[in-house]
Short mmCIF file of C-alpha atoms in Angstrom, two decimals:
data_model
loop_
_atom_site.label_atom_id
_atom_site.label_comp_id
_atom_site.label_asym_id
_atom_site.label_seq_id
_atom_site.Cartn_x
_atom_site.Cartn_y
_atom_site.Cartn_z
CA MET W 1 0.00 0.00 0.00
CA ARG W 2 1.07 3.61 -0.46
CA ILE W 3 1.84 5.93 2.43
CA SER W 4 -1.57 7.60 2.07
CA GLU W 5 -3.34 4.28 2.62
CA LEU W 6 -1.01 3.42 5.51
CA SER W 7 -2.02 6.77 7.02
CA ARG W 8 -5.73 6.14 6.44
CA ARG W 9 -5.69 2.61 7.85
CA SER W 10 -3.55 3.46 10.87
CA GLY W 11 -5.13 6.82 11.62
CA VAL W 12 -1.62 8.28 11.84
CA ALA W 13 -0.94 11.48 9.83
CA THR W 14 1.42 11.10 6.84
CA ALA W 15 3.78 13.71 8.32
CA THR W 16 4.01 11.65 11.53
CA ILE W 17 4.67 8.45 9.55
CA LYS W 18 7.49 10.24 7.69
CA TYR W 19 8.90 11.37 11.03
CA TYR W 20 8.93 7.78 12.32
CA LEU W 21 10.64 6.67 9.08
CA ARG W 22 13.33 9.35 9.50
CA GLU W 23 13.81 8.43 13.16
CA GLY W 24 14.25 4.76 12.26
CA LEU W 25 11.24 3.57 14.26
CA LEU W 26 9.43 2.37 11.16
CA PRO W 27 11.39 0.35 8.57
CA LYS W 28 11.56 1.83 5.08
CA GLY W 29 9.03 0.61 2.50
CA GLU W 30 9.82 -1.17 -0.77
CA PRO W 31 10.77 1.58 -3.29
CA THR W 32 8.35 1.72 -6.25
CA SER W 33 9.75 4.90 -7.80
CA VAL W 34 12.23 7.63 -6.89
CA THR W 35 9.74 9.35 -4.60
CA GLN W 36 7.38 6.53 -3.63
CA ALA W 37 7.50 3.34 -1.62
CA SER W 38 5.11 0.52 -0.87
CA TYR W 39 4.18 -0.56 2.65
CA ASP W 40 2.69 -3.82 3.92
CA GLU W 41 0.72 -5.20 6.88
CA GLY W 42 3.95 -5.42 8.86
CA HIS W 43 4.34 -1.64 8.58
CA LEU W 44 0.75 -1.13 9.72
CA ARG W 45 1.30 -3.37 12.73
CA ARG W 46 4.57 -1.66 13.59
CA LEU W 47 2.91 1.74 13.35
CA ARG W 48 0.24 0.63 15.82
CA LEU W 49 2.92 -0.55 18.22
CA ILE W 50 4.75 2.80 17.97
CA ARG W 51 1.49 4.61 18.80
CA ALA W 52 0.88 2.33 21.78
CA LEU W 53 4.39 2.97 23.12
CA VAL W 54 4.47 6.71 22.51
CA ASP W 55 0.84 7.81 22.99
CA VAL W 56 -0.43 5.47 25.70
CA GLY W 57 2.84 4.33 27.28
CA GLY W 58 4.25 7.87 27.24
CA LEU W 59 7.64 6.61 26.03
CA SER W 60 10.12 8.95 24.41
CA VAL W 61 11.00 8.29 20.76
CA ALA W 62 14.47 7.19 21.93
CA THR W 63 13.05 4.63 24.37
CA ALA W 64 10.54 3.40 21.78
CA ARG W 65 13.43 2.93 19.32
CA GLU W 66 15.27 0.84 21.92
CA VAL W 67 12.21 -1.38 22.50
CA LEU W 68 11.70 -1.87 18.76
CA HIS W 69 15.38 -2.66 18.31
CA VAL W 70 14.94 -5.60 20.70
CA VAL W 71 11.81 -6.76 18.86
CA ASP W 72 13.81 -6.91 15.62
CA GLU W 73 16.92 -8.53 17.09
CA GLU W 74 17.85 -11.88 15.54
CA GLY W 75 18.81 -14.99 17.45
CA LEU W 76 17.06 -14.29 20.76
CA SER W 77 14.54 -16.83 22.06
CA LEU W 78 10.95 -15.62 22.46
CA HIS W 79 11.25 -15.54 26.26
CA ARG W 80 14.51 -13.57 26.14
CA LYS W 81 13.04 -11.19 23.59
CA LEU W 82 9.92 -10.58 25.66
CA GLY W 83 12.13 -9.96 28.69
CA ALA W 84 14.51 -7.59 26.92
CA ALA W 85 11.69 -5.62 25.30
CA THR W 86 9.82 -5.27 28.60
CA TYR W 87 13.01 -4.25 30.38
CA ALA W 88 13.56 -1.54 27.76
CA LEU W 89 10.03 -0.23 28.34
CA GLY W 90 11.02 1.22 31.69
CA PRO W 91 10.51 3.05 33.94
CA THR W 92 14.06 2.45 35.14
CA ILE W 93 15.06 3.13 38.73
CA THR W 94 18.77 3.48 39.36
CA PRO W 95 19.53 2.13 42.85
CA PRO W 96 21.27 4.64 45.13
CA ILE W 97 24.90 3.79 45.90
CA ASP W 98 25.67 2.66 49.46
CA ASP W 99 22.19 3.21 50.87
CA PRO W 100 21.67 0.59 53.59
CA ALA W 101 17.87 1.19 53.61
CA TRP W 102 17.72 0.42 49.87
CA LYS W 103 19.82 -2.71 50.36
CA THR W 104 17.53 -3.97 53.14
CA VAL W 105 14.33 -3.44 51.16
CA ARG W 106 15.85 -4.90 47.98
CA GLU W 107 16.79 -8.03 49.92
CA GLU W 108 13.24 -8.25 51.24
CA VAL W 109 11.92 -7.92 47.68
CA ASP W 110 14.21 -10.71 46.49
CA GLN W 111 13.16 -12.94 49.39
CA PHE W 112 9.51 -12.18 48.75
CA LEU W 113 9.80 -13.11 45.07
CA SER W 114 11.65 -16.30 46.01
CA SER W 115 8.85 -17.16 48.43
CA LEU W 116 6.40 -16.90 45.51
CA SER W 117 8.63 -19.22 43.43
CA TRP W 118 8.37 -16.77 40.53
CA GLN W 119 10.92 -17.33 37.80
CA VAL W 120 12.30 -13.82 37.46
CA SER W 121 15.81 -12.83 36.42
CA PRO W 122 17.94 -11.33 39.22
CA ASP W 123 18.48 -8.37 36.86
CA ALA W 124 14.77 -7.70 36.18
CA PRO W 125 14.38 -3.90 36.51
CA ALA W 126 10.93 -4.37 38.10
CA ARG W 127 12.77 -5.61 41.22
CA ASN W 128 14.12 -2.08 41.57
CA LEU W 129 10.71 -0.56 40.77
CA LEU W 130 9.18 -2.58 43.59
CA THR W 131 12.04 -1.75 45.95
CA HIS W 132 11.62 1.95 45.19
CA ALA W 133 7.86 1.83 45.82
CA LEU W 134 8.21 -0.06 49.12
CA LEU W 135 11.03 2.22 50.26
CA SER W 136 8.87 5.28 49.50
CA LEU W 137 6.11 3.78 51.65
CA ARG W 138 8.59 3.18 54.44
CA HIS W 139 10.03 6.70 54.21
CA LEU W 140 6.50 8.03 54.60
CA GLY W 141 6.02 6.00 57.76
CA TYR W 142 4.04 3.10 56.29
CA GLN W 143 5.18 -0.47 56.56
CA CYS W 144 3.84 -2.75 53.83
CA ASP W 145 3.10 -6.02 55.60
CA THR W 146 3.66 -9.30 53.78
CA GLU W 147 -0.03 -10.17 53.73
CA HIS W 148 -0.84 -6.94 51.88
CA LEU W 149 1.99 -7.56 49.44
CA ARG W 150 0.88 -11.15 48.87
CA ALA W 151 -2.62 -9.97 47.98
CA TYR W 152 -1.08 -7.61 45.42
CA ALA W 153 1.11 -10.38 44.03
CA ARG W 154 -1.89 -12.70 43.66
CA ALA W 155 -3.77 -9.97 41.78
CA ALA W 156 -0.76 -9.24 39.56
CA GLY W 157 -0.32 -12.96 38.90
CA ALA W 158 -3.97 -13.28 37.91
CA VAL W 159 -3.83 -10.44 35.37
CA ALA W 160 -0.53 -11.70 33.95
CA THR W 161 -2.04 -15.16 33.46
CA THR W 162 -5.03 -13.62 31.64
CA ASP W 163 -2.76 -11.49 29.45
CA LEU W 164 -0.62 -14.44 28.40
CA LYS W 165 -3.72 -16.59 27.81
CA THR W 166 -5.22 -13.96 25.50
CA LEU W 167 -1.89 -13.63 23.70
CA ALA W 168 -1.56 -17.39 23.28
CA ALA W 169 -5.08 -17.57 21.81
CA HIS W 170 -4.03 -15.21 18.98
CA THR W 171 -1.48 -17.53 17.33
CA PRO W 172 0.50 -14.73 15.72
CA ALA W 173 2.04 -15.27 12.28
CA SER W 174 5.62 -14.74 13.41
CA GLU W 175 7.70 -14.53 16.53
CA SER W 176 8.32 -10.82 16.13
CA GLU W 177 4.56 -10.33 15.83
CA ALA W 178 4.15 -12.25 19.10
CA VAL W 179 6.63 -9.94 20.82
CA GLU W 180 4.92 -6.86 19.35
CA GLU W 181 1.58 -8.05 20.73
CA ALA W 182 3.02 -8.83 24.14
CA ILE W 183 4.56 -5.35 24.40
CA THR W 184 1.30 -3.75 23.29
CA PHE W 185 -0.57 -5.69 25.96
CA THR W 186 1.94 -4.79 28.67
CA VAL W 187 1.58 -1.10 27.84
CA LEU W 188 -2.13 -0.85 26.97
CA TYR W 189 -3.58 -2.94 29.78
CA GLN W 190 -1.63 -1.06 32.44
CA PRO W 191 -4.07 1.92 32.44
CA VAL W 192 -6.98 -0.58 32.35
CA LEU W 193 -5.75 -1.99 35.65
CA LEU W 194 -5.15 1.44 37.18
CA ALA W 195 -8.59 2.71 36.19
CA LEU W 196 -10.29 -0.41 37.58
CA ARG W 197 -8.33 -0.12 40.83
CA ARG W 198 -9.60 3.46 41.25
CA LEU W 199 -13.16 2.34 40.55
CA ALA W 200 -12.83 -0.57 42.97
CA HIS W 201 -11.53 1.80 45.65
CA GLU W 202 -14.61 3.95 45.23
CA HIS W 203 -16.84 0.89 45.48
CA GLU W 204 -15.08 -0.36 48.63
CA SER W 205 -15.29 3.09 50.16
CA ALA W 206 -19.03 3.18 49.39
CA LEU W 207 -19.47 -0.21 51.09
CA ARG W 208 -17.61 0.86 54.19
CA PHE W 209 -18.39 4.56 54.63
CA ALA W 210 -21.44 5.51 52.57
CA ASP W 211 -24.08 3.86 54.78
CA ALA W 212 -23.95 6.74 57.22
CA GLU W 213 -25.00 9.06 54.39
CA THR W 214 -28.00 7.13 53.19
CA THR W 215 -29.32 5.84 56.54
CA PRO W 216 -31.76 8.43 57.91
CA GLN W 217 -30.87 9.90 61.31
CA LYS W 218 -32.77 8.51 64.28
CA HIS W 219 -34.69 11.15 66.17
CA MET V 26 9.10 21.31 66.82
CA ARG V 27 11.20 23.83 64.88
CA ILE V 28 11.54 23.75 61.10
CA SER V 29 15.00 22.13 61.42
CA GLU V 30 13.52 19.18 63.33
CA LEU V 31 10.62 18.96 60.89
CA SER V 32 13.23 18.75 58.13
CA ARG V 33 15.25 16.11 59.95
CA ARG V 34 12.26 13.93 60.80
CA SER V 35 10.68 14.19 57.35
CA GLY V 36 13.88 14.00 55.34
CA VAL V 37 12.69 17.04 53.39
CA ALA V 38 15.17 19.93 53.00
CA THR V 39 14.30 23.14 54.90
CA ALA V 40 14.27 25.12 51.64
CA THR V 41 11.71 22.71 50.19
CA ILE V 42 9.56 22.95 53.33
CA LYS V 43 9.64 26.76 53.00
CA TYR V 44 8.61 26.42 49.36
CA TYR V 45 5.61 24.27 50.33
CA LEU V 46 4.68 26.84 53.02
CA ARG V 47 4.82 29.67 50.45
CA GLU V 48 2.79 27.62 47.95
CA GLY V 49 0.12 26.95 50.57
CA LEU V 50 0.55 23.17 50.50
CA LEU V 51 1.70 23.05 54.12
CA PRO V 52 -0.23 25.08 56.71
CA LYS V 53 1.77 27.72 58.58
CA GLY V 54 3.20 26.78 61.98
CA GLU V 55 2.36 28.44 65.30
CA PRO V 56 4.52 31.62 65.50
CA THR V 57 6.99 31.54 68.42
CA SER V 58 8.88 34.70 67.48
CA VAL V 59 9.05 37.12 64.56
CA THR V 60 11.19 34.74 62.51
CA GLN V 61 10.33 31.33 63.98
CA ALA V 62 7.32 29.03 64.13
CA SER V 63 6.53 25.74 65.77
CA TYR V 64 5.32 22.68 63.86
CA ASP V 65 3.49 19.59 65.09
CA GLU V 66 2.86 15.97 64.09
CA GLY V 67 0.12 17.14 61.74
CA HIS V 68 2.70 19.12 59.76
CA LEU V 69 4.97 16.09 59.60
CA ARG V 70 2.12 13.91 58.30
CA ARG V 71 1.08 16.53 55.79
CA LEU V 72 4.67 16.85 54.56
CA ARG V 73 4.82 13.08 53.97
CA LEU V 74 1.61 13.25 51.99
CA ILE V 75 2.96 16.08 49.82
CA ARG V 76 6.08 14.00 49.10
CA ALA V 77 3.95 10.99 48.19
CA LEU V 78 1.86 13.06 45.80
CA VAL V 79 4.70 15.00 44.18
CA ASP V 80 7.61 12.53 44.23
CA VAL V 81 5.93 9.18 43.75
CA GLY V 82 2.62 10.24 42.22
CA GLY V 83 4.32 12.71 39.89
CA LEU V 84 1.64 15.34 40.59
CA SER V 85 2.26 19.01 39.87
CA VAL V 86 2.27 21.36 42.86
CA ALA V 87 -1.04 22.82 41.58
CA THR V 88 -2.71 19.38 41.46
CA ALA V 89 -1.30 18.46 44.87
CA ARG V 90 -2.73 21.71 46.25
CA GLU V 91 -6.15 20.79 44.85
CA VAL V 92 -6.03 17.33 46.46
CA LEU V 93 -5.00 18.80 49.83
CA HIS V 94 -7.75 21.40 49.57
CA VAL V 95 -10.29 18.56 49.43
CA VAL V 96 -8.66 16.79 52.39
CA ASP V 97 -9.09 19.98 54.46
CA GLU V 98 -12.62 20.78 53.34
CA GLU V 99 -15.21 20.91 56.13
CA GLY V 100 -18.62 19.28 56.05
CA LEU V 101 -17.95 16.47 53.56
CA SER V 102 -18.59 12.89 54.64
CA LEU V 103 -15.60 10.55 54.66
CA HIS V 104 -16.81 8.72 51.56
CA ARG V 105 -17.37 11.99 49.66
CA LYS V 106 -14.00 13.29 50.77
CA LEU V 107 -12.19 10.14 49.67
CA GLY V 108 -13.96 10.34 46.33
CA ALA V 109 -13.25 14.02 45.73
CA ALA V 110 -9.59 13.68 46.75
CA THR V 111 -9.11 10.64 44.48
CA TYR V 112 -10.85 12.43 41.62
CA ALA V 113 -8.50 15.38 42.04
CA LEU V 114 -5.49 13.02 41.86
CA GLY V 115 -5.97 12.51 38.15
CA PRO V 116 -4.97 11.66 35.51
CA THR V 117 -7.96 13.33 33.90
CA ILE V 118 -9.09 12.39 30.42
CA THR V 119 -11.34 14.89 28.66
CA PRO V 120 -13.78 12.97 26.45
CA PRO V 121 -13.68 14.03 22.79
CA ILE V 122 -16.77 15.92 21.60
CA ASP V 123 -19.08 14.06 19.23
CA ASP V 124 -16.91 10.97 18.80
CA PRO V 125 -19.27 8.02 18.23
CA ALA V 126 -16.49 5.49 18.96
CA TRP V 127 -15.89 7.10 22.36
CA LYS V 128 -19.63 7.09 23.10
CA THR V 129 -19.90 3.38 22.24
CA VAL V 130 -16.97 2.35 24.43
CA ARG V 131 -18.07 4.60 27.30
CA GLU V 132 -21.50 2.93 27.23
CA GLU V 133 -19.79 -0.47 27.30
CA VAL V 134 -17.74 0.66 30.30
CA ASP V 135 -20.88 1.83 32.12
CA GLN V 136 -22.67 -1.44 31.36
CA PHE V 137 -19.65 -3.44 32.46
CA LEU V 138 -19.47 -1.60 35.80
CA SER V 139 -23.22 -2.09 36.28
CA SER V 140 -22.77 -5.80 35.64
CA LEU V 141 -20.23 -5.87 38.48
CA SER V 142 -22.71 -4.07 40.77
CA TRP V 143 -19.95 -1.67 41.78
CA GLN V 144 -21.19 1.46 43.52
CA VAL V 145 -19.38 4.09 41.48
CA SER V 146 -20.56 7.63 40.76
CA PRO V 147 -21.59 8.26 37.13
CA ASP V 148 -19.09 11.17 37.22
CA ALA V 149 -16.10 9.11 38.43
CA PRO V 150 -13.19 10.20 36.21
CA ALA V 151 -11.84 6.63 36.18
CA ARG V 152 -14.77 5.75 33.89
CA ASN V 153 -13.14 8.00 31.30
CA LEU V 154 -9.68 6.58 32.05
CA LEU V 155 -10.99 3.09 31.38
CA THR V 156 -12.84 4.22 28.26
CA HIS V 157 -9.66 5.85 26.94
CA ALA V 158 -7.58 2.72 27.58
CA LEU V 159 -10.10 0.38 25.92
CA LEU V 160 -10.52 2.77 22.98
CA SER V 161 -6.74 2.87 22.51
CA LEU V 162 -6.70 -0.94 22.42
CA ARG V 163 -9.48 -0.89 19.82
CA HIS V 164 -7.74 1.72 17.68
CA LEU V 165 -4.68 -0.52 17.67
CA GLY V 166 -6.75 -3.43 16.41
CA TYR V 167 -7.21 -5.26 19.72
CA GLN V 168 -10.61 -6.05 21.16
CA CYS V 169 -10.67 -6.47 24.92
CA ASP V 170 -13.10 -9.32 25.52
CA THR V 171 -15.32 -9.26 28.59
CA GLU V 172 -13.65 -12.29 30.14
CA HIS V 173 -10.26 -10.54 30.05
CA LEU V 174 -11.79 -7.38 31.53
CA ARG V 175 -13.56 -9.38 34.26
CA ALA V 176 -10.26 -10.95 35.31
CA TYR V 177 -8.77 -7.46 35.59
CA ALA V 178 -11.78 -6.24 37.58
CA ARG V 179 -11.49 -9.18 39.99
CA ALA V 180 -7.80 -8.39 40.52
CA ALA V 181 -8.51 -4.68 41.00
CA GLY V 182 -11.30 -5.53 43.44
CA ALA V 183 -8.98 -7.78 45.44
CA VAL V 184 -6.27 -5.12 45.84
CA ALA V 185 -8.86 -2.46 46.71
CA THR V 186 -10.29 -4.72 49.42
CA THR V 187 -6.79 -5.25 50.86
CA ASP V 188 -6.04 -1.51 50.75
CA LEU V 189 -9.23 -0.60 52.60
CA LYS V 190 -8.69 -3.43 55.12
CA THR V 191 -5.18 -2.18 55.93
CA LEU V 192 -6.51 1.37 56.22
CA ALA V 193 -9.34 0.29 58.52
CA ALA V 194 -6.85 -1.56 60.77
CA HIS V 195 -4.97 1.72 61.40
CA THR V 196 -7.77 3.55 63.26
CA PRO V 197 -6.50 7.03 62.41
CA ALA V 198 -6.87 9.80 64.99
CA SER V 199 -9.04 12.01 62.81
CA GLU V 200 -11.09 11.91 59.64
CA SER V 201 -8.66 14.11 57.74
CA GLU V 202 -5.87 11.72 58.78
CA ALA V 203 -7.95 8.84 57.38
CA VAL V 204 -8.30 10.67 54.05
CA GLU V 205 -4.57 11.48 54.00
CA GLU V 206 -3.75 7.81 54.51
CA ALA V 207 -6.19 6.68 51.86
CA ILE V 208 -4.70 9.08 49.30
CA THR V 209 -1.19 7.98 50.23
CA PHE V 210 -2.18 4.34 49.71
CA THR V 211 -3.85 5.07 46.39
CA VAL V 212 -0.70 6.78 45.12
CA LEU V 213 2.02 4.65 46.72
CA TYR V 214 0.60 1.19 46.06
CA GLN V 215 0.01 1.94 42.38
CA PRO V 216 3.70 1.38 41.44
CA VAL V 217 3.73 -1.72 43.68
CA LEU V 218 1.00 -3.20 41.52
CA LEU V 219 2.70 -2.17 38.26
CA ALA V 220 6.04 -3.63 39.32
CA LEU V 221 4.43 -6.91 40.43
CA ARG V 222 2.51 -7.14 37.14
CA ARG V 223 5.79 -6.81 35.22
CA LEU V 224 7.40 -9.49 37.38
CA ALA V 225 4.37 -11.78 36.98
CA HIS V 226 4.55 -11.31 33.19
CA GLU V 227 8.16 -12.45 33.23
CA HIS V 228 7.26 -15.47 35.33
CA GLU V 229 4.35 -16.41 33.03
CA SER V 230 6.58 -15.99 30.00
CA ALA V 231 9.17 -18.26 31.62
CA LEU V 232 6.52 -20.90 32.27
CA ARG V 233 5.27 -20.79 28.69
CA PHE V 234 8.32 -20.08 26.56
CA ALA V 235 11.51 -20.78 28.50
CA ASP V 236 11.32 -24.60 28.40
CA ALA V 237 12.68 -24.61 24.86
CA GLU V 238 15.81 -22.87 26.14
CA THR V 239 16.64 -25.21 28.97
CA THR V 240 15.63 -28.52 27.35
CA PRO V 241 18.68 -29.88 25.50
CA GLN V 242 18.23 -30.42 21.76
CA LYS V 243 17.61 -34.00 20.67
CA HIS V 244 20.21 -35.31 18.22
#
């Protein structure tokens, strides 16, 4: 298809597509003349992924390029590719140097993940994300007890299982398509979970605190 | 306590505390002389909340001020206060005008929430957040089926129940303290959930795709 059709089908303006081409996020099309090129379904899919990363995920063009670079890398197994692409997604927390409080909480995080028997690389950046979040809680005077954390882990495990099940049901045409889909799901379902958590909070608050409002006063 | 002790106990630099005082985020202390004031535990707690909102939640000072304004408002019930403060937290999605696709998905969101029997205000901004996320998925060619969404809702419900249970166990001294804690939990446990979801994805990917790597090739 020509760039105009790629624009129409993706809903992305031609100027934006040209920008992604220049920035190396979108691979060049097959040249059909000096000034024109032809694009295929792979380009359309890639364009959708770029939009997911940049518009919904809020990634910079540089970070998106890094993620896409991993998707295109040859010779990595699917699991490694999924891992590397997710790691590149960020956010990345750089651990402070020589902070004993960080070290303590990071060790607790590692022990907690071991207790779940989750198969997670020791280098997974989400270990630092979790450490940072728990340390922030602690700095603010809140201790996250293990029971609370376990409930969160169960919930996270349940959504991850559903995500992978939906992905597996798709039977993508190629491995790089599978990775593209997995990244899209990781990014696009994140706000779904956050929105539902907010809504569930409101519901729980209504259950616990709203009765006083609706029950008429005795007199 | 003096501002220096407030700084020491909160870990927030004196200059930053003075900035929050000027910006009206932190109420003024009790004057003890022309140049000095005395601060209490309420100031310390408020300072922690500001840090949670600004540092971890990534809120602007203006948005943080709006949230704190709701916390301090008189005459609102606890449930209303929790709602208003959470609404002010954002992120806020402004629905597009006259977009039939938006209208369709928003109606689906409303029906879905009704089907869960969640008590959520028709004006809850998270309805728009969820609509936006599902519409993004649809624009990118993915349809979120109800079963997938239900699994997410169950997970969100479970973490919300845990959050409220932990909050209820605290028996805060005052209602505004209860709201402060609830807001802190909403903001600070969000990255906990995101990090655990990433880790759970890696684990699920290992279960499904890593076998091929560790099983030796037949020959």
